[in-house]
Every structure is written in C-alpha cells, then in structure tokens.
Coordinates of C-alpha atoms and ligand atoms in Angstrom, one line a residue:
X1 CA 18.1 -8.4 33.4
X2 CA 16.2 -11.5 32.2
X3 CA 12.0 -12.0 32.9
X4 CA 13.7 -14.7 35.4
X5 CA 15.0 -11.6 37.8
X6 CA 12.4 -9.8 37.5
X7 CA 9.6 -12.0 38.7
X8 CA 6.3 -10.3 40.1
X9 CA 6.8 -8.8 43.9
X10 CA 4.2 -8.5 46.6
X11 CA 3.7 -4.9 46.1
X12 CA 2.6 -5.0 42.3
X13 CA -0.4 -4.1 41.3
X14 CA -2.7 -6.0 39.5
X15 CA -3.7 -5.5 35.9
X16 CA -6.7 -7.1 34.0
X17 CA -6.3 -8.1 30.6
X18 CA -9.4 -7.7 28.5
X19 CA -8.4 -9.2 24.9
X20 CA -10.6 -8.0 21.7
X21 CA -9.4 -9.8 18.9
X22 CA -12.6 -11.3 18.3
X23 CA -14.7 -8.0 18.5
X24 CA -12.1 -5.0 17.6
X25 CA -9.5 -7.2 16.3
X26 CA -12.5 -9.3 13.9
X27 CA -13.8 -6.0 13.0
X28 CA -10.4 -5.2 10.9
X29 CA -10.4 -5.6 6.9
X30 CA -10.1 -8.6 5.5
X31 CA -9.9 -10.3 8.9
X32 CA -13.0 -12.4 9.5
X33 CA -13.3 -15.6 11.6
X34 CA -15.8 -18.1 11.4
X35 CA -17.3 -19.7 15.0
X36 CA -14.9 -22.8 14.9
X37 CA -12.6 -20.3 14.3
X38 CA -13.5 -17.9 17.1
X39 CA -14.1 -21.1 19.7
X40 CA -10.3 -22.1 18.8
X41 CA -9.2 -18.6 19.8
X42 CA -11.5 -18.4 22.9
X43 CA -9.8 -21.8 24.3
X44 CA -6.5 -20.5 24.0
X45 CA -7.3 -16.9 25.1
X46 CA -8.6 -19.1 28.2
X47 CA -5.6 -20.9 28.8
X48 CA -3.2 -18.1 28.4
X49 CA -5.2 -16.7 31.6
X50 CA -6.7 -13.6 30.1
X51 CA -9.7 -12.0 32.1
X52 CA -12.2 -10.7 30.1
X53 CA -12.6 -12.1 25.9
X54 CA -14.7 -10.1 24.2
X55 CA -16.3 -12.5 22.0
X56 CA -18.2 -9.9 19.2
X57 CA -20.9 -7.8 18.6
X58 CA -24.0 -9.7 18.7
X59 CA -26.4 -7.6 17.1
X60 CA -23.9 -7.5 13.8
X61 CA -25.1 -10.5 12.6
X62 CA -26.7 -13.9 12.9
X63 CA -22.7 -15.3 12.8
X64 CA -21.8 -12.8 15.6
X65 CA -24.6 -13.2 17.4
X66 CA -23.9 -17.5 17.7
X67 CA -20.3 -17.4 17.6
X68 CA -20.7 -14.9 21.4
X69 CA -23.4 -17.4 22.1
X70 CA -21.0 -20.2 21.7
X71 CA -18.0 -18.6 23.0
X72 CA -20.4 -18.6 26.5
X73 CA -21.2 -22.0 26.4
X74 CA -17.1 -22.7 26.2
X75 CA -15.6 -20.9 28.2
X76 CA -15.8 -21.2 32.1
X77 CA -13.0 -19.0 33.7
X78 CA -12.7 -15.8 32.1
X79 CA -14.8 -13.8 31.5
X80 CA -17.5 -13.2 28.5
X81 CA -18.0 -10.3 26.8
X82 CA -20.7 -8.8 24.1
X83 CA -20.5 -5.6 22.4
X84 CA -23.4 -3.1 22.6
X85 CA -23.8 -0.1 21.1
X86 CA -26.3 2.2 23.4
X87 CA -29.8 1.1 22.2
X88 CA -32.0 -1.7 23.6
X89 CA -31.9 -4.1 20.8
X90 CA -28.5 -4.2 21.1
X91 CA -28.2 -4.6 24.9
X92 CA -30.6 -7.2 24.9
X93 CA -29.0 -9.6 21.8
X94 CA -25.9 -8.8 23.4
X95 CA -27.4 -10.7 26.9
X96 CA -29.4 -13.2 25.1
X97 CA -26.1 -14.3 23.4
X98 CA -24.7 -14.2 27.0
X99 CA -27.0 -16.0 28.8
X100 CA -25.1 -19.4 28.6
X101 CA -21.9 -17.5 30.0
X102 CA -20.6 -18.7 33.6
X103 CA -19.1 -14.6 33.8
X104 CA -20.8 -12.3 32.0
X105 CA -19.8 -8.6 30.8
X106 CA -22.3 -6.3 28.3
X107 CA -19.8 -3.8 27.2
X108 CA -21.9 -0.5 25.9
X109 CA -20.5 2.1 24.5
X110 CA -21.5 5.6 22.2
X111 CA -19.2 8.2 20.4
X112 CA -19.2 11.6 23.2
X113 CA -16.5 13.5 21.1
X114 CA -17.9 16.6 19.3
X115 CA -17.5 14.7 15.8
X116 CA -18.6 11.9 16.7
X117 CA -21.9 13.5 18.1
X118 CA -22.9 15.8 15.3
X119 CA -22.1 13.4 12.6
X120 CA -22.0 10.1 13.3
X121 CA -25.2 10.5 15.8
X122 CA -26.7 13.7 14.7
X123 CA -27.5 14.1 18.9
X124 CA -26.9 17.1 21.0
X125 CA -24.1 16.6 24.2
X126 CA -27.8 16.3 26.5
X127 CA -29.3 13.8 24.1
X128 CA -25.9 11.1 24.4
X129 CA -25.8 11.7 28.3
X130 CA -29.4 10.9 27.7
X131 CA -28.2 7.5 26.2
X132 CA -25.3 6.8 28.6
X133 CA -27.6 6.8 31.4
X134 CA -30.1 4.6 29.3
X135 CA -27.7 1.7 28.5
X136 CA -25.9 1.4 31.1
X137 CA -29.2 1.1 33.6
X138 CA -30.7 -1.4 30.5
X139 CA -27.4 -3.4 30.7
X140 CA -27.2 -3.9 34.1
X141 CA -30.9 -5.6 34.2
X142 CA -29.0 -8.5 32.8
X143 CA -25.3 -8.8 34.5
X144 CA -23.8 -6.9 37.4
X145 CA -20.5 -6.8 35.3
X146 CA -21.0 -4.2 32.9
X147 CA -18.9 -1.7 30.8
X148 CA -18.7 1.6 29.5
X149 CA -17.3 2.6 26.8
X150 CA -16.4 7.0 25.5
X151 CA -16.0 6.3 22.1
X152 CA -13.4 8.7 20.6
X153 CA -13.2 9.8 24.8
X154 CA -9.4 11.4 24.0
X155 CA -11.4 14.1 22.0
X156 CA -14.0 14.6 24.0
X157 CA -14.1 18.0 25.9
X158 CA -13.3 16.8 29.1
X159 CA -15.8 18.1 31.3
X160 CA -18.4 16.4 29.2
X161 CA -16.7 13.3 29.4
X162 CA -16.5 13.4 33.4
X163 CA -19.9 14.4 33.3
X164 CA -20.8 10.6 31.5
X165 CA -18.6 8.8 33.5
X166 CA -20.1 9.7 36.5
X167 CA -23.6 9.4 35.5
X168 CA -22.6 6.0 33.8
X169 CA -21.0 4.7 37.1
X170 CA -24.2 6.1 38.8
X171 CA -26.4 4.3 36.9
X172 CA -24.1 0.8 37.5
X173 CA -21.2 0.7 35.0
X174 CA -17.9 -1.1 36.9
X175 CA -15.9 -0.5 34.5
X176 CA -15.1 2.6 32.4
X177 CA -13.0 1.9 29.3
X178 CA -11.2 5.3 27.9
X179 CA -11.1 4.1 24.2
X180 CA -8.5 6.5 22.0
X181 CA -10.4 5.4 19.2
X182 CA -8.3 7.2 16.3
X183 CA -5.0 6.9 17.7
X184 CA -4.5 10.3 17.9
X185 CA -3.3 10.7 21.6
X186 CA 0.1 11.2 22.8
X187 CA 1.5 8.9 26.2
X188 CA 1.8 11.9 28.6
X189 CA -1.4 13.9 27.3
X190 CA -3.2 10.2 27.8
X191 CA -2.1 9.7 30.8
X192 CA -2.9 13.2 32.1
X193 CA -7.0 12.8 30.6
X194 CA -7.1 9.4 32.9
X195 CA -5.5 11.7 35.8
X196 CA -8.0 13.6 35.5
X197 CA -10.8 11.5 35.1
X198 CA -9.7 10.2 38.7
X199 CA -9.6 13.8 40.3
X200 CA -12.7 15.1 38.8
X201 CA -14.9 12.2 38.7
X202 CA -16.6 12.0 42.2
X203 CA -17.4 8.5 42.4
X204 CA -14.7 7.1 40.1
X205 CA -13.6 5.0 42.8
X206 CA -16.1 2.9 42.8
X207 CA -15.1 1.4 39.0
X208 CA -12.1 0.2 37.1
X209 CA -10.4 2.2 34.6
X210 CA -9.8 0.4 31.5
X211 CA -7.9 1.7 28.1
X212 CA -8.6 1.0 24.8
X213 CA -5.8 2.5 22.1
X214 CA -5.5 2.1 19.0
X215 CA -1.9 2.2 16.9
X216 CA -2.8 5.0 14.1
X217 CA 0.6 6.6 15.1
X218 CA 2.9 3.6 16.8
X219 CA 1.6 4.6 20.4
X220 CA -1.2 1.9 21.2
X221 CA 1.4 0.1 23.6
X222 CA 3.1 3.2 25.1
X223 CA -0.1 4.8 25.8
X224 CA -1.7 2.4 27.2
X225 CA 1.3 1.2 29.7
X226 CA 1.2 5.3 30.8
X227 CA -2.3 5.2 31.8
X228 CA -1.4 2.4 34.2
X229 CA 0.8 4.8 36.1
X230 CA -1.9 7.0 36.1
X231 CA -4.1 4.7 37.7
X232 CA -5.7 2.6 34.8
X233 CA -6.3 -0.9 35.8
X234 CA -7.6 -2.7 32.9
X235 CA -5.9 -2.9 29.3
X236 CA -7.8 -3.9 26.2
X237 CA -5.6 -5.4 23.3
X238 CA -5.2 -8.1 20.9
X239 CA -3.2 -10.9 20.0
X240 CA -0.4 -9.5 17.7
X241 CA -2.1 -5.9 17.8
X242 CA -4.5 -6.6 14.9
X243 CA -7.7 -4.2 15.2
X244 CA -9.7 -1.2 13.2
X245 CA -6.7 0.2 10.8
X246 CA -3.2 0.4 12.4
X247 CA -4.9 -2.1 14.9
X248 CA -4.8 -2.4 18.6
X249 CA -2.4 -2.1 21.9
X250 CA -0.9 -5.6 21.1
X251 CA -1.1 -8.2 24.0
X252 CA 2.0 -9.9 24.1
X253 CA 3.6 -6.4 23.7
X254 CA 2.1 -4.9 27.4
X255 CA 2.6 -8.3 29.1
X256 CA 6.1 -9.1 28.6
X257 CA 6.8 -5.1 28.6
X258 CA 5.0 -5.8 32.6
X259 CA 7.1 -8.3 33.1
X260 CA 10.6 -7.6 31.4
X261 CA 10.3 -3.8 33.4
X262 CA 9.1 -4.8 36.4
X263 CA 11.3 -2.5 38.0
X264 CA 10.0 0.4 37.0
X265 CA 6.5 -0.7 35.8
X266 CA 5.3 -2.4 39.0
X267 CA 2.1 -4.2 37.7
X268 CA 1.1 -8.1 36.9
X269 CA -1.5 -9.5 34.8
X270 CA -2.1 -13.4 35.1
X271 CA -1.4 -14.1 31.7
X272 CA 0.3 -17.2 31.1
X273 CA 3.7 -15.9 28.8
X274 CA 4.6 -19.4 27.7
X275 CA 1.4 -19.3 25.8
X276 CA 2.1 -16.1 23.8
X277 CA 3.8 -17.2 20.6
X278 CA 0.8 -20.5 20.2
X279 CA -1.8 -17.7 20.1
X280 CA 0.1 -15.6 17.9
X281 CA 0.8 -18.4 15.5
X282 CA -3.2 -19.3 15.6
X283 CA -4.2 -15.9 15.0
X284 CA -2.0 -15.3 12.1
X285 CA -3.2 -19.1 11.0
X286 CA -6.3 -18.1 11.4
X287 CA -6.3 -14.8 9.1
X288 CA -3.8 -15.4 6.9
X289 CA -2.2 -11.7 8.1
X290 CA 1.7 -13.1 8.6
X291 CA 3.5 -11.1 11.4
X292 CA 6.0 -8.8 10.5
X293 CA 9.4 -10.5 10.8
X294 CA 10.8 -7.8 13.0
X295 CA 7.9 -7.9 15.4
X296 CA 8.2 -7.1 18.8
X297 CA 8.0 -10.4 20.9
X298 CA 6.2 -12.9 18.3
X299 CA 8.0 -11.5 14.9
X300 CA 10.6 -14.7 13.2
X301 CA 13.1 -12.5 13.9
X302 CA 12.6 -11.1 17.8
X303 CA 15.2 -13.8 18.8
X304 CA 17.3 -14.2 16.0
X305 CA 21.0 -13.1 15.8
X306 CA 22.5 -12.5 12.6
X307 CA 25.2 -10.6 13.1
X308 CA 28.9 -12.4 14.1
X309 CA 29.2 -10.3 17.3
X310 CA 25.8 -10.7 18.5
X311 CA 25.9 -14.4 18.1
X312 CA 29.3 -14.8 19.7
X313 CA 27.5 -12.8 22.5
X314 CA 24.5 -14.9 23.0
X315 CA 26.3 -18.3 22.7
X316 CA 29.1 -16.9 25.5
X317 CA 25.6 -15.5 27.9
X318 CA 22.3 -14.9 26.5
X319 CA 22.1 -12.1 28.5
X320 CA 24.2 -9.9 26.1
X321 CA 21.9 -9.0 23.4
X322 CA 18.2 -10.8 25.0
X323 CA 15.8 -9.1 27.6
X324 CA 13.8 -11.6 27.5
X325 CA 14.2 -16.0 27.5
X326 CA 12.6 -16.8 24.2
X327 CA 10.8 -19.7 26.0
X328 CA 8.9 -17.3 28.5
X329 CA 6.8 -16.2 25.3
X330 CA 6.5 -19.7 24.5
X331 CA 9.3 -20.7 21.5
X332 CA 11.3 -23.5 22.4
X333 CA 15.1 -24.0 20.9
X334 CA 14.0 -27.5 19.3
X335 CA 16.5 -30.3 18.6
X336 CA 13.7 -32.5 17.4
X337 CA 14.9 -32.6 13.1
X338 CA 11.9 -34.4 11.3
X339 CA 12.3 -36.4 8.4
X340 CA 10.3 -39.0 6.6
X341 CA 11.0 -41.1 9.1
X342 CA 9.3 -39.1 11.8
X343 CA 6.6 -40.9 13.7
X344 CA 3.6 -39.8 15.2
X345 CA 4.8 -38.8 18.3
X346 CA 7.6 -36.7 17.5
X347 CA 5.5 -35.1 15.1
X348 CA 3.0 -33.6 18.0
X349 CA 6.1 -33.2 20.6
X350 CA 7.7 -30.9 17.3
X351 CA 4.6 -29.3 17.0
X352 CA 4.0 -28.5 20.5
X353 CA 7.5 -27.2 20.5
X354 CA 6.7 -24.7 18.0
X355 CA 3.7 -23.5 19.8
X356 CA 0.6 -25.6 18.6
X357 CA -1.5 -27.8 20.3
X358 CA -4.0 -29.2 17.9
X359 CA -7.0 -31.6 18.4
X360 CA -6.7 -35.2 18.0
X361 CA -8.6 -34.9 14.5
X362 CA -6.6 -32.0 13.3
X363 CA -3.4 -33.8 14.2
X364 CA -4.0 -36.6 12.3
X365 CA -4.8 -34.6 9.2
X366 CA -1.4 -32.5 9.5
X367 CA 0.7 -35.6 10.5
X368 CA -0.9 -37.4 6.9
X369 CA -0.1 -34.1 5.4
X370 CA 3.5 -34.1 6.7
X371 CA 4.4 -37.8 5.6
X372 CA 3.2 -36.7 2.2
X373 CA 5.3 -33.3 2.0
X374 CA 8.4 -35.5 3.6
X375 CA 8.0 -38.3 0.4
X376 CA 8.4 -34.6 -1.9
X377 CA 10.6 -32.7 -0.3
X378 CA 14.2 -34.0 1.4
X379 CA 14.4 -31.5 4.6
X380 CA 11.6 -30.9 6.4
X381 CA 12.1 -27.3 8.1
X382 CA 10.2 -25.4 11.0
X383 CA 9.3 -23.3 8.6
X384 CA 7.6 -26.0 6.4
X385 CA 5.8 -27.7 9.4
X386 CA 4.1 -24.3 10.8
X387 CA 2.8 -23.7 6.7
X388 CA 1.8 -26.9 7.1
X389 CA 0.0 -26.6 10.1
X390 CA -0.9 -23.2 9.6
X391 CA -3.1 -24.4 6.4
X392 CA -4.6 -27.3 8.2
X393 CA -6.2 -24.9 10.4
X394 CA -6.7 -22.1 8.3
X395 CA -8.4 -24.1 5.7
X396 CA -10.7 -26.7 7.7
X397 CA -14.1 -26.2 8.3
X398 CA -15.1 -25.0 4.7
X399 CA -18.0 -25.0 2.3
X400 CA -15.5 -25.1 -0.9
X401 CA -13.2 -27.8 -1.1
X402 CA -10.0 -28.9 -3.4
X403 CA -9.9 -32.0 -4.5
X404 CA -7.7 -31.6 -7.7
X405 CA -6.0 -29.7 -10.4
X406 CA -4.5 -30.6 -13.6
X407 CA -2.9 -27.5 -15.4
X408 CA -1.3 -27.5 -18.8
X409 CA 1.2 -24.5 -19.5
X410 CA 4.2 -22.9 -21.0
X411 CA 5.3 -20.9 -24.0
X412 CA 3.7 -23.5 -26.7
X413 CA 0.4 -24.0 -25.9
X414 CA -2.4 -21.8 -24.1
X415 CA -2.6 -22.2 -20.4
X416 CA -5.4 -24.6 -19.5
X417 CA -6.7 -25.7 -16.0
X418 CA -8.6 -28.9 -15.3
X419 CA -10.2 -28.7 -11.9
X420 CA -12.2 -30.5 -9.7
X421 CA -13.8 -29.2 -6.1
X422 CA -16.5 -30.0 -3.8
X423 CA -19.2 -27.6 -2.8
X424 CA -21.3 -28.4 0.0
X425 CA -20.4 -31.8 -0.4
X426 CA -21.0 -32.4 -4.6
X427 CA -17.9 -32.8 -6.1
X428 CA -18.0 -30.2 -9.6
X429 CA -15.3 -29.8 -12.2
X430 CA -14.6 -26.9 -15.0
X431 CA -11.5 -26.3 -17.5
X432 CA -10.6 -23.3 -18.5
X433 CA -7.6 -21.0 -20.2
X434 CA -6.4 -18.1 -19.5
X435 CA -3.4 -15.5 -20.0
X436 CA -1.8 -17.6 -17.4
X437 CA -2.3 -20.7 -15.8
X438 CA -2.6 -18.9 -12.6
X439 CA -5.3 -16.9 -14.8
X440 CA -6.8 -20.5 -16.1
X441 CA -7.1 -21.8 -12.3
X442 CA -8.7 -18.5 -11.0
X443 CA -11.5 -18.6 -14.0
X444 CA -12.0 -22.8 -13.2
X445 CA -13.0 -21.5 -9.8
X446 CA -14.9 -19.4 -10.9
X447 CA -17.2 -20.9 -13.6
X448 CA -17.8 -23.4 -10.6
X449 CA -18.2 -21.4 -8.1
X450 CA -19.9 -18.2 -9.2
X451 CA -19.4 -14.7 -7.3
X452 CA -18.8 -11.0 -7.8
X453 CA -15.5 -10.9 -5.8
X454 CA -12.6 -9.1 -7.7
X455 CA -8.8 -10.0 -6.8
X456 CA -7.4 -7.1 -4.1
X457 CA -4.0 -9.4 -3.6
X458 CA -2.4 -12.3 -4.9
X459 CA 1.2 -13.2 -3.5
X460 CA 3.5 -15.9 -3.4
X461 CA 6.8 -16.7 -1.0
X462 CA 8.8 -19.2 -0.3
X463 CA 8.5 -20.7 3.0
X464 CA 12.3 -22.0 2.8
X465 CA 15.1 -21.7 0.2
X466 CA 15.9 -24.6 -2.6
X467 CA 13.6 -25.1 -5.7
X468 CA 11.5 -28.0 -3.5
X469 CA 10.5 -25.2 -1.3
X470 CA 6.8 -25.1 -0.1
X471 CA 4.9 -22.2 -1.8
X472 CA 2.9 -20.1 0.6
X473 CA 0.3 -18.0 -1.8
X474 CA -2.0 -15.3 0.1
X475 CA -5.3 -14.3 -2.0
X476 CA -7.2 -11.8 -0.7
X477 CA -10.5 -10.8 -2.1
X478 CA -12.7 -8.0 -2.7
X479 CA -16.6 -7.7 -2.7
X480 CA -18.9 -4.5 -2.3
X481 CA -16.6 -3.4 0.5
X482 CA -15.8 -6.5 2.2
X483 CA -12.2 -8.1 2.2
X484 CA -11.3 -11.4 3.0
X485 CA -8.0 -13.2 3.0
X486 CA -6.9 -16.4 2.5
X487 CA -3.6 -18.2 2.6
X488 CA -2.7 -22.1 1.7
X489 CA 0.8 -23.6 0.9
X490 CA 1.9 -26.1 -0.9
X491 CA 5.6 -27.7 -2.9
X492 CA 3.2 -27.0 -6.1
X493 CA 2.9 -23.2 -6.6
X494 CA -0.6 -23.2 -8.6
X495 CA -2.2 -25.8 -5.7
X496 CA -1.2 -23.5 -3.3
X497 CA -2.6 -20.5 -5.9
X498 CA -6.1 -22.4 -5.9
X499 CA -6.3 -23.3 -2.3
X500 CA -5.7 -19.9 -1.3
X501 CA -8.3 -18.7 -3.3
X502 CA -10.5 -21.2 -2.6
X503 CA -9.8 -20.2 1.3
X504 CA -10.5 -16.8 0.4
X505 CA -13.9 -17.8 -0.8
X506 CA -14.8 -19.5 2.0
X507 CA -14.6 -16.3 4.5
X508 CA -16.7 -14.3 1.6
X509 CA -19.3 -16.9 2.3
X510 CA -18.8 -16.0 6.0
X511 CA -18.7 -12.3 5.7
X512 CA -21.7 -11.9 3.0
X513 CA -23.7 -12.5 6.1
X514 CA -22.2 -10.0 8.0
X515 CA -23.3 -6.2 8.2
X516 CA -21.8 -3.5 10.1
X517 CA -23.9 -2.0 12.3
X518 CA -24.5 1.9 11.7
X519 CA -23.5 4.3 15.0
X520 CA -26.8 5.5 16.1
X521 CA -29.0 8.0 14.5
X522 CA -31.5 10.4 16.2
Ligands
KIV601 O1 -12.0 2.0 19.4 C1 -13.1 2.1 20.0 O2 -13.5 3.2 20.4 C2 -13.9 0.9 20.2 C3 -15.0 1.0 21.2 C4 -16.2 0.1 20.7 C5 -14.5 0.6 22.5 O3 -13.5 -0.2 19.7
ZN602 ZN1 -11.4 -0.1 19.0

C-alpha cells in the first residue's frame, strides 16, 4: 500500500487546491511575511501546481495591497486571489491589486452566523443578505471568477445560510467557500451542512463548493476530506496548517491523505508531491515557526525509525512500517556527506536534495556561509546546512543588519556587549552591560535601534549534538498587539541571540505598517 499503487484512476474526481498561507495563514500571530517573502512563496506554490493562491487582503495595508499586486505580476498559471471583505472599497483595492493577474479571483466574504451579525456587524439577517447580494454583483464588475465566502457558515442557521448562497450564486459568485471559521464542527455534522447546501440550494449546481476549516479542535484535515464525499470540490489550506490560532486544514496533510487512500477517497488534485517538503521548509524558513517533529508528512520525524524492530522492518521492505515513499513528499535519502572540501556543486545538488532550490545570489551567499561554518565546525550535518540555509533566507532582505559583536562576560566582570550594525545602510555601534551578556546584547540593540517592543520569547536549541554545535535562537517580539518572530543560527550562541533579534525587528518594521481591518459596522 505505497502512493506508487495507488496512483490516480480515470474515475477520480477532481479536487482544486486553493492555498491561503499568504492571506489566512499571514494573518496568524507572529507570522508576517514581507513581499520578497511572499513572491518566494507564490513561485513555489506555482510549481507545486496549486490552483488558486490567495495572495492577501489588499485593503489591510499598503504592504498587502503591493505584495497581491506583485504576486499578479508573477504568477502566470494559477490562479490570483484578493481578499475582500463585503464593502466597495475593499472589492475595488482588492481588483486594482489584481489587475496585473493573468487569472483572477476576488474572494468576498461577511460573518452570516447569529454572533457574528449582532456583534461583530451590528446588522439584522436582511441587512447581510443585503450585503451578499452587494458584493458579489460589485466583484464580478471586475473578474468572472469570483468567491463567496459564510463566514462562521457552520453556525449559521441553515436556512439563512441557503438563503445567501443562492442569492450570492444569483448575483454571479462561482464559487461558494463554507468557512468553519472557529473550528467548532465535527466531520459527519460538516459533511451533513454541505449535503444540505446541495439539496436545498436550487441553483447550487451552477458553482463549486469549497471548505475552509480551521484546526481549533484537531479536525481541519478530517472535516474537510468529509465534505469532499459530500460533494465539496475545492479545499482551502496551508502549507504546514499555519492559520488564525490552531491554524488551517494543512496542505500536504489532504494531498498525500488523496493520494495514499485513494481507494477509498477517490479524488486528485494536481499538486505536485515531490514539492511538498521544499515549501514546508520555506515556510517554516520564512516565519521562524519550526514544525513539530512528529508532524504528519513534513515533521523530522514522519520518516524516521527509531525503534530496533521497526528499522529491521524498513531495511527488510519499506513497506512494513511506511504508507507513503518519503521521496513522493519531496525528501531524498542523500548520500552526498559535505565537508570542507565540498565544492560548489555538491553544495546546490545537497541542497536540492534537502528540498531547496535557491537563486543564484542566495546560493552564493549560503555556499560562502557554509565554507565558513565547515573551517569551525568538523561535521557538517543536514541539520546544520537547512539552519544554514534556513537563516540565509529568513534573514535577507532587511533594514537592520549585523555586522559585529564583541561581548565580554563571566563571573568576574560585568557582562558588556560591543556592537556594530547597519541601518538602512549607515553602519552604528553601541556598548552596553547588562545582567547578562544576552541582556548586554539585547540593550546594544536597542540604544541603536530604538523601539517599544518587549521580549514575548527567547529560545535557544541545538541544531546537532557536540559542544561545536550550531545554535539556533528564536526571538519573538511583542508591540501594542503585534507579534513577530525571528529565528537566526549560528556555532556562537550570542550571534545567533543578536541576529535573531535583529530578525525579529525587521518584521516589526514590516508589521507596524500593517492594520487589521475591522468586520463591518452598520
Ligand atoms: O476563517 C474564515 O472564515 C476566513 C474567511 C475570510 C474565509 O478566513
Ligand atoms: Zn480562515
């Protein structure tokens, strides 16, 4: 029973993927993405053959807003998408951000649930049908492709949720997306409202029915594969689940779940698999949130044996204790062991092994980076080179730089930093001490880079074992609300410390500009 045996069959139906993780998946704390960032994602989102990218929510801010704009100009097979929430200024930044897009999709949505009406919009069930009717008719002045959403639909009183979906088709919606917006549904119960959206919504046939769960209780991935057999045909997800809170159906989880059971769930998507773990590993890059080890699909440890009888299984047949070929999501078994001695090309062969492709720039900087971590440190791992390369691209692209630190420490003397860094291009230095020298570092950053941000996390692993392992430090900060994260690693624990934080302080910058939008008042 390997993905090899149970390879898509003429009778399957066909499922479109429609990945959020730069709208819903953006949207979570402390997960921000600048537009290089986001135009990175887009290219591999492209590659790994997913339909629809939904690229942000251009009326959030002047950053969402370009990074949809330039997402449009990129991409040329899937399709674009813009959030919306159901007002006109939203609908029309959403299709002026558009406008360069080959596809295009304005995705509008408003809360219909009884709680989300009275409080969140303060408008009677009349006044959002009202709206519905409103946006979707506005939104399709610009595209033919257009989407909408029931926010918080699973608690919606069904008959008024019918009633929207048909007037939202009727005014020119193709597809209707069935968010369960808290989490809160259960896979049979789900599966029964999108049943009966089909038998009670007269002209349902003439759109697709998309879900959009979220994971507040575990079920993001289960409901969502239910509503396929009850005739959904478009799932919305995320790379590695992230999302609002408990975060989003995960991609990689539906997809190889399609493909692994294809026996008994009879459905394709065009996703490329081999590409899964590469966008995993540039989406944790990316926002510095690490993937669980014991992950489903992408986690360190979804194809690693540890125990004697399992690996005497997998070395006699694979089969015994894997469902699934570790290369069909993309991670290669590697005999390539680098060493100081490591050229150029076996550097970007290693790399692509492990799942990254980077540009000939980046690749430059991580193979200089490399030969100097291979002078320090006498094995080079996996584990170092994906830290490695994990911090090139986390931590490019940034208004504060790190060009040096000197710190003085231990029981004798008061813990000093020395350090030097480049903002916007001026190089600017500051010593400080502190109770610590991690203390002393933090304050040098400070003094030279003023803010209000207070420290939410600070934490430190070891990307391998032995004392010359890399450090890998995750700072995440906190200002009025906002969260940001950032991640660097390094063999020197309080370089690492300071490049994280540094990192950190680069998304603030980012997300300072960034407001999110109210729900819609009366
Ligand atoms: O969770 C949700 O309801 C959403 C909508 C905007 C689709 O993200
Ligand atoms: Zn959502």
């Amino acid at each position: 029973m390997t993905s090899e045996s149970t390879s898509p069959s003429a009778q399957s139906e066909r499922v479109i993927i429609f990945d959020t993780t730069l709208r819903d998946g953006e949207q979570s704390p402390g997960c921000s993405m600048t537009t290089p960032e986001k135009l990175r994602v887009a290219e591999v989102l492209e590659a790994m053959g997913v339909d629809v990218i939904e690229a942000g929510f251009p009326i959030a801010s002047e950053g969402d807003f370009q990074a949809v704009q330039e997402v449009s100009k990129l991409v040329r097979k899937s399709v674009v998408c813009g959030l919306a929430r159901a007002a006109a200024g939203d609908i029309d930044r959403a299709a002026e951000a558009l406008q360069p897009a080959q596809r295009k999709r304005i995705h509008t949505f408003i809360g219909t649930s009884p709680l989300h009406r009275k409080y969140q919009l303060q408008l009677d069930a009349d006044q959002v049908h009202e709206r519905v009717i409103e946006s979707v008719s506005r939104a399709r002045r610009y595209t033919d492709d257009v989407e909408w959403s029931g926010m918080d639909a699973s608690r919606t009183e069904p008959d008024f949720l019918f009633r929207c979906i048909e007037s939202a088709i009727r005014a020119g919606a193709t597809t209707i997306n069935i968010p369960d917006t808290v989490g809160y549904a259960y896979p049979e119960e789900f599966a029964d409202l999108i049943r009966e959206i089909r038998n009670n919504v007269p002209n349902i046939d003439q759109a697709i029915i998309s879900v959009h769960c979220h994971n507040d209780l575990g079920l993001a991935v289960a409901n969502s594969l239910l509503a396929l057999d009850a005739g959904a045909r478009q799932i919305e997800c995320t790379i590695n689940g992230i999302g609002e809170r408990a975060g989003n159906c995960a991609l990689e989880e539906v997809v190889m779940a399609m493909r692994v059971r294809h026996d008994r769930l009879r459905y394709d998507s065009q996703i490329v698999t081999q590409e899964i773990m590469k966008a995993s590993r540039l989406i944790s890059a990316i926002t510095g949130f690490q993937v669980q080890p014991n992950k489903a699909i992408v986690g360190m440890n979804a194809f690693a044996h540890e125990s004697g009888i399992h690996q005497d299984g997998v070395l006699k047949n694979a089969q015994t204790y894997e469902i699934m070929r570790p290369e069909d999501v993309g991670l290669f078994r590697s005999s390539l062991v680098m060493g100081k001695h490591s050229g150029r090309h076996a550097f970007k062969k290693k790399l692509e092994e492990l799942g990254y492709s980077l540009g000939e720039n980046a690749l430059n900087d991580a193979f200089i980076r490399f030969k100097a971590l291979a002078d320090k440190k006498k094995e080079i791992f996996d584990e170092d080179l994906v830290a490695l390369v994990d911090d090139e691209i986390h931590n490019s692209d940034q208004q504060v730089r790190f060009v040096s630190l000197y710190v003085q420490c231990g029981s004798k003397i008061r813990p000093t930093a020395e350090l030097e860094l480049e903002v916007d291009g001026v190089r600017r230095e500051a010593v400080q001490t502190g109770d610590g020298p991690v203390d002393a570092t933090f304050k040098a950053i400070r003094q030279i880079f003023p803010h209000d941000a207070g420290l939410a996390l600070f934490q430190i692993h070891a990307v391998t074992e032995g004392t010359d392992a890399q450090a890998e430090v995750t700072v995440r900060l906190e200002e009025a609300g906002k969260l940001v994260t950032g991640q660097a690693a390094d063999t020197d624990t309080l370089v690492a410390a300071a490049q994280a934080y540094i990192a950190a302080l680069n998304r603030l910058v980012t997300k300072r500009e960034k407001t999110a939008p109210a729900a819609l008042s009366a």
